[in-house]
Coordinates of C-alpha atoms and ligand atoms in Angstrom, one line a residue:
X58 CA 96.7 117.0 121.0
X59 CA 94.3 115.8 118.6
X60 CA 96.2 113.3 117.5
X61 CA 96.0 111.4 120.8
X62 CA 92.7 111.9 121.2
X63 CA 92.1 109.2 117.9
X64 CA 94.1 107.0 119.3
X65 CA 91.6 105.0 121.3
X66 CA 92.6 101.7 123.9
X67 CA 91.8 99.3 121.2
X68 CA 93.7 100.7 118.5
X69 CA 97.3 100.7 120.7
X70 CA 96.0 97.2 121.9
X71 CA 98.5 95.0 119.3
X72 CA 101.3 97.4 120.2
X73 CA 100.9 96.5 123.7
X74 CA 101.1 93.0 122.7
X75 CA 104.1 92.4 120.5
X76 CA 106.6 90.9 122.4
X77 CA 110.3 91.4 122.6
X78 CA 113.0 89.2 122.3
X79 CA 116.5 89.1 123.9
X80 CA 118.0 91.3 121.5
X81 CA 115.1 93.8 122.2
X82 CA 113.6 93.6 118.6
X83 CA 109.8 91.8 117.8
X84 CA 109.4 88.4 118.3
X85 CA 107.5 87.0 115.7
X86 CA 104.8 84.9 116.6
X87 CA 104.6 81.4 115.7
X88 CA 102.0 81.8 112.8
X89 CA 104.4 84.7 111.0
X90 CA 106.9 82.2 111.2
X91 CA 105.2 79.8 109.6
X92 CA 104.2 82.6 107.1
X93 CA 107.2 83.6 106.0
X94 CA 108.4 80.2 105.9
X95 CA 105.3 79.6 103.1
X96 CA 106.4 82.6 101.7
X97 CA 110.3 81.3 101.5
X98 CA 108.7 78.5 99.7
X99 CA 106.7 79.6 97.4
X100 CA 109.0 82.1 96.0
X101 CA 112.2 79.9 96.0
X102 CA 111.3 78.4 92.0
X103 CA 110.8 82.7 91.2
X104 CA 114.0 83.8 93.0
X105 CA 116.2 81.1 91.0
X106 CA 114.5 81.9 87.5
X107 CA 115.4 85.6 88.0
X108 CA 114.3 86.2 84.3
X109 CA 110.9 86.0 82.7
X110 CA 109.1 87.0 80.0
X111 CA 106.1 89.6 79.7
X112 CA 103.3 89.7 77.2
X113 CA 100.6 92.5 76.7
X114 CA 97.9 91.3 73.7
X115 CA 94.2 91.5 73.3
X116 CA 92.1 93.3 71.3
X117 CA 94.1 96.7 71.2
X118 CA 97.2 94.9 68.9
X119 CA 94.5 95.4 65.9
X120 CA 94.5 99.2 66.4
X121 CA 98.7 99.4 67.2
X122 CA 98.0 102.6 69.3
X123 CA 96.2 104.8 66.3
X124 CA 92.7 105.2 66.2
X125 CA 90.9 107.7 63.4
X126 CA 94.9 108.6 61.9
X127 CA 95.5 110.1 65.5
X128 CA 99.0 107.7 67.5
X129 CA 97.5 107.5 71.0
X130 CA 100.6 104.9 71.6
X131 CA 103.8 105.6 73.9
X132 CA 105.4 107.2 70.8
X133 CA 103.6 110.1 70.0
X134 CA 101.0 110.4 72.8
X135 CA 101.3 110.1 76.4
X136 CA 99.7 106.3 77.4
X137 CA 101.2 102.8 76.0
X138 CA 99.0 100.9 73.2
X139 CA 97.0 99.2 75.3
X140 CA 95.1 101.9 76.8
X141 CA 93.1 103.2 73.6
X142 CA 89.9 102.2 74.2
X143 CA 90.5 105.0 76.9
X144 CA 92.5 107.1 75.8
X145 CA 90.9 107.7 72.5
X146 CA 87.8 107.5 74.2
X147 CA 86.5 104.7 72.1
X148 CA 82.9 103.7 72.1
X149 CA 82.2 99.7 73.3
X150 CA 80.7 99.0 69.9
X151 CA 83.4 100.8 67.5
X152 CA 85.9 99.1 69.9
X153 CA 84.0 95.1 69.6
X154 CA 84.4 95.9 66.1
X155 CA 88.2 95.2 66.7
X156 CA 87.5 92.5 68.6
X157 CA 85.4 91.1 65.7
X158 CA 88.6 91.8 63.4
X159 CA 91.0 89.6 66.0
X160 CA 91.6 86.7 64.5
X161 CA 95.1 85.8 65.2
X162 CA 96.0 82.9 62.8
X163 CA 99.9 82.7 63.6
X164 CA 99.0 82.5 67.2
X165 CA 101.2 79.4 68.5
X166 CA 101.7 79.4 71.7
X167 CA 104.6 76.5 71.8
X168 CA 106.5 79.0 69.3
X169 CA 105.8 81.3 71.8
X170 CA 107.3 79.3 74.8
X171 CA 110.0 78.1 72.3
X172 CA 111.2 81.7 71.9
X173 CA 111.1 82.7 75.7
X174 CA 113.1 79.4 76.5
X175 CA 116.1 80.1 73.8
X176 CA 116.2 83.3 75.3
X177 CA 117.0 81.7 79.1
X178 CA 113.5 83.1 80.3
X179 CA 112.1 81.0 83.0
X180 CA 108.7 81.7 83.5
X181 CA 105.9 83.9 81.5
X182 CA 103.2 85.9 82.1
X183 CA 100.4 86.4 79.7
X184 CA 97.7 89.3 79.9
X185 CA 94.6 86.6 80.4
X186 CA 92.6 90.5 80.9
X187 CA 93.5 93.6 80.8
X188 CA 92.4 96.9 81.5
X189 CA 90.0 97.0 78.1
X190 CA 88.5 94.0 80.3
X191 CA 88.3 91.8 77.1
X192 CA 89.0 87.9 78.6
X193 CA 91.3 85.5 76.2
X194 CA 89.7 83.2 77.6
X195 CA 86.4 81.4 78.1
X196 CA 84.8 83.2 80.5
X197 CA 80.8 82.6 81.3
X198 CA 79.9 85.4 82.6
X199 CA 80.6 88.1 80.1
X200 CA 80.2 87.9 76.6
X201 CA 83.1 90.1 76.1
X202 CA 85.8 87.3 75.5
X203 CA 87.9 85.9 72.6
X204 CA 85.2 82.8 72.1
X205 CA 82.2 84.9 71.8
X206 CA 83.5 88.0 70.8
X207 CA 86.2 87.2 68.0
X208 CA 86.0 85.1 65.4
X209 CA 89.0 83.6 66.4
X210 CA 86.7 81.7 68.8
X211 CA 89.5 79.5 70.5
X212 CA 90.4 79.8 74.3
X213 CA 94.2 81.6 74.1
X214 CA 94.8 81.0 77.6
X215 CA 94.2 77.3 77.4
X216 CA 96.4 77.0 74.8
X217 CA 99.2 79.0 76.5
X218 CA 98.5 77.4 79.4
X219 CA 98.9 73.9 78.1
X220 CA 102.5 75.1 76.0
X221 CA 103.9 76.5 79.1
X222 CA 102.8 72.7 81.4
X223 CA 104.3 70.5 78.2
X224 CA 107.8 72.4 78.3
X225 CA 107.8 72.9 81.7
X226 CA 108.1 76.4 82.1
X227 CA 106.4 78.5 84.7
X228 CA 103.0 80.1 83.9
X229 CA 102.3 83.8 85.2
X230 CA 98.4 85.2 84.4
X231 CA 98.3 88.6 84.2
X232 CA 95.0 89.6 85.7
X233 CA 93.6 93.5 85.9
X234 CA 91.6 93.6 89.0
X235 CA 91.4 97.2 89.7
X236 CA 90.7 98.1 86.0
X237 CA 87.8 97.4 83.6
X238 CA 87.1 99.7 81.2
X239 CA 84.6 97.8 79.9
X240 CA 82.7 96.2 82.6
X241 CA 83.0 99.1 85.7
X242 CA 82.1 102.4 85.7
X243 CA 85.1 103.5 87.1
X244 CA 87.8 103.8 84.7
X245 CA 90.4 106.5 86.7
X246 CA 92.6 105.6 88.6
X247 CA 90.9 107.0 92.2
X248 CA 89.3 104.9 95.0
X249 CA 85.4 105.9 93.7
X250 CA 83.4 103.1 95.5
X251 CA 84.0 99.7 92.8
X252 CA 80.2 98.6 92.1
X253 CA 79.2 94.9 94.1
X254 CA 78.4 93.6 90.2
X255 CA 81.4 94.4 89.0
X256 CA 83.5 92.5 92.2
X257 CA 81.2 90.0 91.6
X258 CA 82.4 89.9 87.8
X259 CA 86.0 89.4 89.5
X260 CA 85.8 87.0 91.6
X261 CA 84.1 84.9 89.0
X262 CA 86.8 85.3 86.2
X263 CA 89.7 84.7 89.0
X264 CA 88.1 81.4 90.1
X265 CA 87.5 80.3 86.5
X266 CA 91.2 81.3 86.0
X267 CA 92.5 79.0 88.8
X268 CA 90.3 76.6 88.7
X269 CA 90.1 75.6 84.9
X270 CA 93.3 75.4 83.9
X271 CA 95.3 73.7 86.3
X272 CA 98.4 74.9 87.8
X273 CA 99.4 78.2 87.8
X274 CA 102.3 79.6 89.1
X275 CA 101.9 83.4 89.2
X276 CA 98.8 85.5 89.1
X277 CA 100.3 89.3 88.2
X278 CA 97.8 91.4 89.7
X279 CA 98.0 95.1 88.2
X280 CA 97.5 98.8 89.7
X281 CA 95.2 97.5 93.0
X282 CA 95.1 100.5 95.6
X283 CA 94.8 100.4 99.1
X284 CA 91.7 102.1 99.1
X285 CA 89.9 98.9 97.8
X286 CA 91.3 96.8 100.1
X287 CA 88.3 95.0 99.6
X288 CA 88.7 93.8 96.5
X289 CA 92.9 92.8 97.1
X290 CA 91.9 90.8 100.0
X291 CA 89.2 89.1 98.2
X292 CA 91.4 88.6 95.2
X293 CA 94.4 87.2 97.9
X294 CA 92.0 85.3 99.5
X295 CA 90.6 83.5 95.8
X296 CA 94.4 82.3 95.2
X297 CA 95.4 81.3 98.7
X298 CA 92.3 79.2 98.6
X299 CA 92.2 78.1 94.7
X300 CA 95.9 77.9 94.4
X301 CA 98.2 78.2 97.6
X302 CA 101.3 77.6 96.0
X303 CA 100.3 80.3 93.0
X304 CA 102.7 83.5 93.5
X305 CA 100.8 86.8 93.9
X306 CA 102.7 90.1 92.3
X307 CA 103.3 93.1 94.3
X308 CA 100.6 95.3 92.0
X309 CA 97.4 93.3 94.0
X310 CA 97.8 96.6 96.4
X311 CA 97.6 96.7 100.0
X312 CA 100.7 95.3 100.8
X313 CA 99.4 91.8 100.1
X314 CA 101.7 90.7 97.8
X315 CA 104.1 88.4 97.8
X316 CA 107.0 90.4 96.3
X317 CA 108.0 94.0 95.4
X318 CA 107.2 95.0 92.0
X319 CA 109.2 98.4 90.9
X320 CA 108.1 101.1 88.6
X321 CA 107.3 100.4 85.3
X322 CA 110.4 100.7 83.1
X323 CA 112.1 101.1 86.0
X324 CA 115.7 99.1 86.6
X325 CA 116.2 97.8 90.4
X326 CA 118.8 100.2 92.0
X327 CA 121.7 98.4 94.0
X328 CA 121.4 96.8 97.0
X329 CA 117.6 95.2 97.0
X330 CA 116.2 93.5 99.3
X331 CA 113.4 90.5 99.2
X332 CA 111.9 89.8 96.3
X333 CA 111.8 92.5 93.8
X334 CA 111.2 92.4 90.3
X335 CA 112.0 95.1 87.2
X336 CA 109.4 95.2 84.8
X337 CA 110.9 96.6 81.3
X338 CA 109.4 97.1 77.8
X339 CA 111.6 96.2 74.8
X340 CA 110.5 99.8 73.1
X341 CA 108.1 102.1 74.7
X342 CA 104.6 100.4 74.1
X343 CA 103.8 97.6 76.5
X344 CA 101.4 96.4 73.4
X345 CA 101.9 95.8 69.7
X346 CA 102.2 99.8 68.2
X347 CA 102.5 100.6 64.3
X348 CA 105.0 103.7 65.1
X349 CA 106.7 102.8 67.8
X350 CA 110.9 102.2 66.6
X351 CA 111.7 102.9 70.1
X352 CA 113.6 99.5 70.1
X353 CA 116.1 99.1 73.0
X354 CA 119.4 97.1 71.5
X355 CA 119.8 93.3 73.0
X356 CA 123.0 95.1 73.9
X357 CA 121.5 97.3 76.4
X358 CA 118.9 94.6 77.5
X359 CA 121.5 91.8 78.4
X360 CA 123.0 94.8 81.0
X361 CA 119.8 95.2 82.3
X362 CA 119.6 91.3 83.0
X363 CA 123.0 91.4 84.2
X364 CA 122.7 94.3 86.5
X365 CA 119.3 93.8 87.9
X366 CA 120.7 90.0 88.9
X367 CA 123.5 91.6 90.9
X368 CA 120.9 94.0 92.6
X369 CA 119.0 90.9 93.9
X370 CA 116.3 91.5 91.2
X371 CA 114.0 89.7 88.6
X372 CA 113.5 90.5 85.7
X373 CA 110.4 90.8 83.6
X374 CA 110.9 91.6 80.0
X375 CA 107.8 92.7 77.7
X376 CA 106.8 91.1 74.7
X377 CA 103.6 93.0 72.6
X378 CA 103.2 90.1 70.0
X379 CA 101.7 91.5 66.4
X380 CA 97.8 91.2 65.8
X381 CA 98.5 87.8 64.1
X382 CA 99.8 86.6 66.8
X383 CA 103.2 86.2 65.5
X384 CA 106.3 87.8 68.1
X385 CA 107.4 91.0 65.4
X386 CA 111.1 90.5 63.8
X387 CA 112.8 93.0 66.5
X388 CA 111.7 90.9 69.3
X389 CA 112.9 87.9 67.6
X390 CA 116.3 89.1 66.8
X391 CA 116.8 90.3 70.2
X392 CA 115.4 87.8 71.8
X393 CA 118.0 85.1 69.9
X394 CA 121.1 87.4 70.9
X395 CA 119.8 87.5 74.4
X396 CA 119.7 83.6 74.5
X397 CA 123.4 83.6 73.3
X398 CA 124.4 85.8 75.9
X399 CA 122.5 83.7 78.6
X400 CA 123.6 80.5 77.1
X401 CA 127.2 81.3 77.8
X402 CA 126.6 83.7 81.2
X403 CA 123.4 81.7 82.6
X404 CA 125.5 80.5 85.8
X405 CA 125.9 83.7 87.2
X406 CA 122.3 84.8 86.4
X407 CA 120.4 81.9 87.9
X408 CA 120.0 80.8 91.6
X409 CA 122.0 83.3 92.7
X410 CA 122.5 86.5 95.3
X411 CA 123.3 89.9 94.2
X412 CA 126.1 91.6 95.3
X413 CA 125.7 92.6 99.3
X414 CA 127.0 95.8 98.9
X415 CA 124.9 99.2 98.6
X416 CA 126.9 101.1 95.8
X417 CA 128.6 99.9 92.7
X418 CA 132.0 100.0 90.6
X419 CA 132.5 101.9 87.8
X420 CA 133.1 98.6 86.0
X421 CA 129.7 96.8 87.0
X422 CA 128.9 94.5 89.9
X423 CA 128.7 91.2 91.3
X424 CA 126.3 88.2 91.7
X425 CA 127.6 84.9 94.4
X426 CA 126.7 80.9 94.2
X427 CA 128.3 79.0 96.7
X428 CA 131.7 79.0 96.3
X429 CA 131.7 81.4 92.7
X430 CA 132.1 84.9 92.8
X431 CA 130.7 86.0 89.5
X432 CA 132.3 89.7 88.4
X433 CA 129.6 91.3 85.8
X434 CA 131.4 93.6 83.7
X435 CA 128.7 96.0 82.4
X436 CA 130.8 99.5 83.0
X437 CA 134.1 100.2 82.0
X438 CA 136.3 97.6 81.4
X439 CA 139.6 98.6 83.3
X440 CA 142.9 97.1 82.5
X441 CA 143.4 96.5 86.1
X442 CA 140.4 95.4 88.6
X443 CA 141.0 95.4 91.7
X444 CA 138.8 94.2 94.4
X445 CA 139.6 95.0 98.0
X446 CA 136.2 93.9 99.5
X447 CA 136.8 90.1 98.6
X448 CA 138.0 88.3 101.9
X449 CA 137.7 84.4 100.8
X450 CA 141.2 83.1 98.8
X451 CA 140.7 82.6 95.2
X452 CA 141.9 79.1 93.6
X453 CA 140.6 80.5 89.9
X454 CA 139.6 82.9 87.6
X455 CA 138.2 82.3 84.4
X456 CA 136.1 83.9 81.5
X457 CA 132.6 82.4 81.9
X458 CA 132.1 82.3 78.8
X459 CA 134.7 80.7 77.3
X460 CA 136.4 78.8 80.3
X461 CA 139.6 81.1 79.2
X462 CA 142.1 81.4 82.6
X463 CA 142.0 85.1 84.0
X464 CA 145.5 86.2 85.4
X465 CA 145.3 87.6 89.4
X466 CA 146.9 88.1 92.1
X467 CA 146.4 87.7 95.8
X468 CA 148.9 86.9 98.5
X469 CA 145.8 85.3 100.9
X470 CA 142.5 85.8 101.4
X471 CA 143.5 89.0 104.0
X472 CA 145.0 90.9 100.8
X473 CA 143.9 92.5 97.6
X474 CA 142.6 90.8 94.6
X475 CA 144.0 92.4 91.6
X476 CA 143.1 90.8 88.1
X477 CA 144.8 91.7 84.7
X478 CA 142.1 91.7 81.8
X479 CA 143.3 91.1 78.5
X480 CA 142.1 94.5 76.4
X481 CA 140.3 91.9 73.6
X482 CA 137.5 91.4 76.5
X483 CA 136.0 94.8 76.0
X484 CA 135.0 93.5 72.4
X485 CA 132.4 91.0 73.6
X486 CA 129.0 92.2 75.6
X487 CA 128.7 92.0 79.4
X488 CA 131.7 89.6 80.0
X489 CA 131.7 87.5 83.5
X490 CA 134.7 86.6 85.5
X491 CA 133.7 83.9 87.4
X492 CA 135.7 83.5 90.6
X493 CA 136.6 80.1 92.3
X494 CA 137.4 80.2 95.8
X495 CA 138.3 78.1 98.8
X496 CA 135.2 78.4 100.5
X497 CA 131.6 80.4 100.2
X498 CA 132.3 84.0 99.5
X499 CA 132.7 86.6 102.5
X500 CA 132.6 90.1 102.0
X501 CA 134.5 93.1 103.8
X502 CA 131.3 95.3 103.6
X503 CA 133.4 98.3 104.6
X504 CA 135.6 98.4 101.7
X505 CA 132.8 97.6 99.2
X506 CA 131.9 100.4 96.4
X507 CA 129.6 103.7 97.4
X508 CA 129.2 104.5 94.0
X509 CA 125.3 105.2 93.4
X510 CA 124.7 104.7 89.7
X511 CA 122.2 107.2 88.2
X512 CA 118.4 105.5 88.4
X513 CA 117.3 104.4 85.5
X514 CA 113.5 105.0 84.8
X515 CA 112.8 104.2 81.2
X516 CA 109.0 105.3 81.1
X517 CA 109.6 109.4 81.2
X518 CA 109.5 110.2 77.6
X519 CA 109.3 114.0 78.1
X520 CA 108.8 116.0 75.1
X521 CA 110.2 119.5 75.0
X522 CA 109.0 121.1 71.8
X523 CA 108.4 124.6 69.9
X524 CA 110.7 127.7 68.2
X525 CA 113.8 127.8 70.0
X526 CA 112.7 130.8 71.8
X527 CA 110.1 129.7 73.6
X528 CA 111.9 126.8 75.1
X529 CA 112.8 128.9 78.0
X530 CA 111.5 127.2 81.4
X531 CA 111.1 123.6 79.6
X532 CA 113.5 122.1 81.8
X533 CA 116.9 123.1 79.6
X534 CA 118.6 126.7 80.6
X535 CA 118.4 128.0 77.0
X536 CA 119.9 131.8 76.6
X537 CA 117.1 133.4 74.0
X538 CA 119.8 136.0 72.8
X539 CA 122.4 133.0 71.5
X540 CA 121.9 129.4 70.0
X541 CA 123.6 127.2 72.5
X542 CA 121.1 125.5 74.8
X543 CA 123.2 124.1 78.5
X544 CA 121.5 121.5 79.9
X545 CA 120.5 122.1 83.8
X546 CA 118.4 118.7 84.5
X547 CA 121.9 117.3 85.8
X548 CA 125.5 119.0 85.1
X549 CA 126.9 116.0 86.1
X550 CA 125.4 113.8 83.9
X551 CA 127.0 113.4 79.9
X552 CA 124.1 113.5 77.7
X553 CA 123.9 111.4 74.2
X554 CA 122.7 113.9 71.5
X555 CA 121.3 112.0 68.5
X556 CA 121.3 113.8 65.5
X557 CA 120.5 111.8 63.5
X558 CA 121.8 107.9 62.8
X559 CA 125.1 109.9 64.9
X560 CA 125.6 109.8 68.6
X561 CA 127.8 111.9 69.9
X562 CA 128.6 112.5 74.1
X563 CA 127.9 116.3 74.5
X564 CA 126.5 118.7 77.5
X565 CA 125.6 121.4 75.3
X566 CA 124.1 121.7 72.0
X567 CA 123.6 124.3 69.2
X568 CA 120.4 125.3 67.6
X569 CA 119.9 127.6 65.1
X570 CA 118.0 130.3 66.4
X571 CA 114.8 131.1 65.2
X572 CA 114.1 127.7 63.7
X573 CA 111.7 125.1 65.1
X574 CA 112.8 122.5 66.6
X575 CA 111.9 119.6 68.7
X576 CA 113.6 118.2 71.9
X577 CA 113.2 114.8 73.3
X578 CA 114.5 113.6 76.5
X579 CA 114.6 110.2 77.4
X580 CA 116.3 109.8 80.8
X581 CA 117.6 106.7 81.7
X582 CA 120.6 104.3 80.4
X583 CA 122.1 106.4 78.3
X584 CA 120.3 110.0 78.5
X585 CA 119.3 110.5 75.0
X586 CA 118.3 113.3 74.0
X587 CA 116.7 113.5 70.2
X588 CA 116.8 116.7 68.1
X589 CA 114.8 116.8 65.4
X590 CA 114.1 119.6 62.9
X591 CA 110.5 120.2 63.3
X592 CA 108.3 120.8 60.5
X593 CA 105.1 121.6 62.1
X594 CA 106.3 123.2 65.5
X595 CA 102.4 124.1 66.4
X596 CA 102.0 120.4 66.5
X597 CA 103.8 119.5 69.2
X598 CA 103.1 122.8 71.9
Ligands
FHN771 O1 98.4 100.3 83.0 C1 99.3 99.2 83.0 C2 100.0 99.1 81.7 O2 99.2 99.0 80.6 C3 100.9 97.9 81.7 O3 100.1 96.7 81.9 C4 101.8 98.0 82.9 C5 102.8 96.8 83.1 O4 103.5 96.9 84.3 N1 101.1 98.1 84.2 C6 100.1 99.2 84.2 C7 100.7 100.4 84.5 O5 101.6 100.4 85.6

């Protein structure tokens, strides 16, 4: 009852008003067409670069997530690098003393762009501010920037800016909007009232960043929340007006984005929709961290290119360059075996669809161009494939790769597709069967894959700690009276258990009772779970 009481004439008005077409579903009106035609347009350069590179630096590199001996970084606390000036509760003038301290004499921004281009990454996106509210470039109207502030005094995002227009790669700003530590009151994430001066503050710094710099392609908006739609609109409205070609990322809040940005850490599941994009760090820190050997193998990071491109999404992979400004040698090294890989495999990365189906097979997926069928091999390799959803005829099958004929069969396009792979295949990392046919690809839907792979959320680094005995209720079903812990997060699921440099598949370990130990679970690609033989258990409760 009360419900339709607050629903007053004026508020069912537009409901009223939306008209139906023949088939009985909205009409959309000539103006949405036209917007989502804009929108088709704008994001068609994005959709065909499907890979980009992310990179988190400022001030906060100096400090590599440890302020006063204590690691407030993603390795040992519970925030990523970038956040200590919060997290550690840092006062503004012990924190400007870092700032005084950044002075980043290997920065070189065409090395930079060099490194994302070998790699196959189409576009970047630098953090021009972030949440510390600390500007890398020249900003008039606060002093907090890397000109005044640092003795580096040289505007960074000029000179990125200016690498990324002479190679021609696309240039993405990341921009907090929502966040500043430094210059709003409000530091939580809540919808407390934002003050006018500091809206003020972000308007100024957006228009400086679109207008003095020339053409930018993305504007990555971070953390906006519908309650200050405010602010979102008045940021949308800066870059529509400024820019109104410049892409605007999901985070801007509101729903005034221009694509879907997932979950930090977090890889598209199958099936997407639109425009989505997977953001993923290459250890656990978004930022430079001292500690943080988290590294994720360019084995495991070419699947996650691979499989987010046959789930119809981007991807975003971070970069947290070193305090000198310098990429460190882990990013390099995966970075170059990452460019091989796309080098050899770009075709079926680039400007293409992701599978249509919802699910999966237990030997990977699928992304389409035209008349190629590209088959992603990121599960197990069988010796056999064979793929019953494929209704177009084959003319040929090949290792993309190498250009090495793949034997198959298939009577006509009505009938099976079997292919025979040659066991050598499973040596080499993600290999792609690209498919020739007869004409563009079509699908029986019906006999596609159901499987659901497991989500993988890379940012839940849960940390299960203390003397055997008390590790009752932490989320393993541990019997106190014997030493072997079961896991019950997921019976299903095989866990890793490092001990270790060894890996070994296991669903049950054994402790030895009594002594202190700690546990930690990093769910995700492979389920790792990390025992190590604490010597300070008090430490970690
Ligand atoms: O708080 C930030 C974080 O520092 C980082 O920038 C990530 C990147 O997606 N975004 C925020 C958290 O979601």
């Amino acid at each position: 009852m009360r419900l339709i009481k607050r629903c007053t004439a004026a508020k069912w008005l537009p409901v009223v008003l939306v008209l139906l077409n023949s088939a009985g579903t909205p009409a959309q009106t000539t103006a949405e067409l036209s917007d989502s035609n804009t929108l088709q347009q704008r994001m068609a350069w994005w959709k065909d670069a499907r890979f980009g590179m992310f990179l988190h630096w400022g001030v906060y590199a100096g400090l590599g997530g440890v302020w006063n001996g204590t690691d407030y970084g993603k390795e040992m606390g519970d925030a990523s690098s970038e956040w200590i000036f919060l997290t550690a509760a840092i006062q503004k003038q012990a924190y400007r003393k870092y700032a005084e301290k950044f002075n980043p004499k290997n920065f070189d921004p065409s090395a930079w762009v060099n490194y994302a281009k070998q790699a196959g990454m189409k576009y970047m996106v630098l953090t021009a501010k972030h949440h510390d509210g600390f500007a890398l470039f020249d900003t008039k109207y606060s002093n907090w920037n890397v000109l005044q502030a640092s003795p580096y005094k040289k505007d960074i995002i000029r000179a990125y800016v200016n690498a990324c227009h002479q190679a021609g790669m696309r240039v993405g700003l990341y921009f907090s909007h929502e966040k500043d530590w430094y210059h709003s009151k409000k530091v939580r994430h809540n919808a407390e009232p934002l003050q006018q001066s500091y809206i003020e503050l972000v308007r100024k710094q957006l228009t400086e960043l679109l207008t003095n710099y020339g053409k930018i392609d993305l504007i990555w908006f971070d953390m906006g929340i519908n309650a200050h739609e405010n602010l979102n609109l008045m940021c949308r409205d800066i870059v529509r007006k400024l820019q109104p070609d410049c892409i605007i990322s999901g985070r801007i809040g509101s729903g005034l984005g221009d694509y879907r940005n997932l979950g930090d850490r977090e890889l598209a599941p199958p099936g997407m929709n639109g425009f989505v994009e997977s953001i993923m760090t290459l250890r656990l820190n978004w930022a430079y961290d001292n500690n943080d050997a988290n590294w994720k193998s360019s084995t495991e990071v070419i699947k996650m290119i691979s499989k987010t491109a046959c789930r119809n999404s981007n991807f975003l992979l971070n970069i947290g360059p070193q305090p000198d400004g310098d990429f460190t040698p882990e990013e390099k090294i995966r970075l170059a075996n990452i460019g091989a890989w796309m080098k050899n495999n770009g075709d079926a990365i680039y400007a293409t669809q992701g599978a249509p189906f919802k699910g999966e097979y237990p030997w990977g997926s699928l992304t389409t161009a035209g008349n190629k069928v590209y088959l992603h091999l990121f599960g197990d390799i069988p010796k056999t494939l064979r793929f019953p959803a494929l209704r177009s005829k084959v003319d040929a099958a090949q290792m993309l790769s190498s250009g090495q004929a793949v034997a198959f069969e298939q009577a006509d396009e009505h009938s099976s597709l079997t292919i025979h792979l040659d066991s050598m295949i499973s040596n080499s990392v993600v290999p792609i069967i690209a498919l020739t046919l007869d004409s563009v690809a079509n699908f029986d839907l019906a006999k596609g894959p159901d499987w659901l792979p497991p989500i993988e959320r890379h940012q839940t680094r849960k940390q299960i700690s203390g003397v055997v005995e008390n590790m009752n209720g932490s989320g393993f079903d541990l019997k106190a009276t014997d030493t072997t812990m079961h896991f019950s997060l997921n019976e299903n699921i095989e866990y890793r258990l490092q001990k270790g440099t060894t890996i070994e598949i296991t669903n049950g370990f054994n402790l030895i009772a009594g002594k202190p130990y700690t546990v930690v679970y990093e769910p995700g690609l492979s389920n790792v779970l990390k025992i190590i033989l604490s010597k300070n258990p008090a430490r970690h409760r």
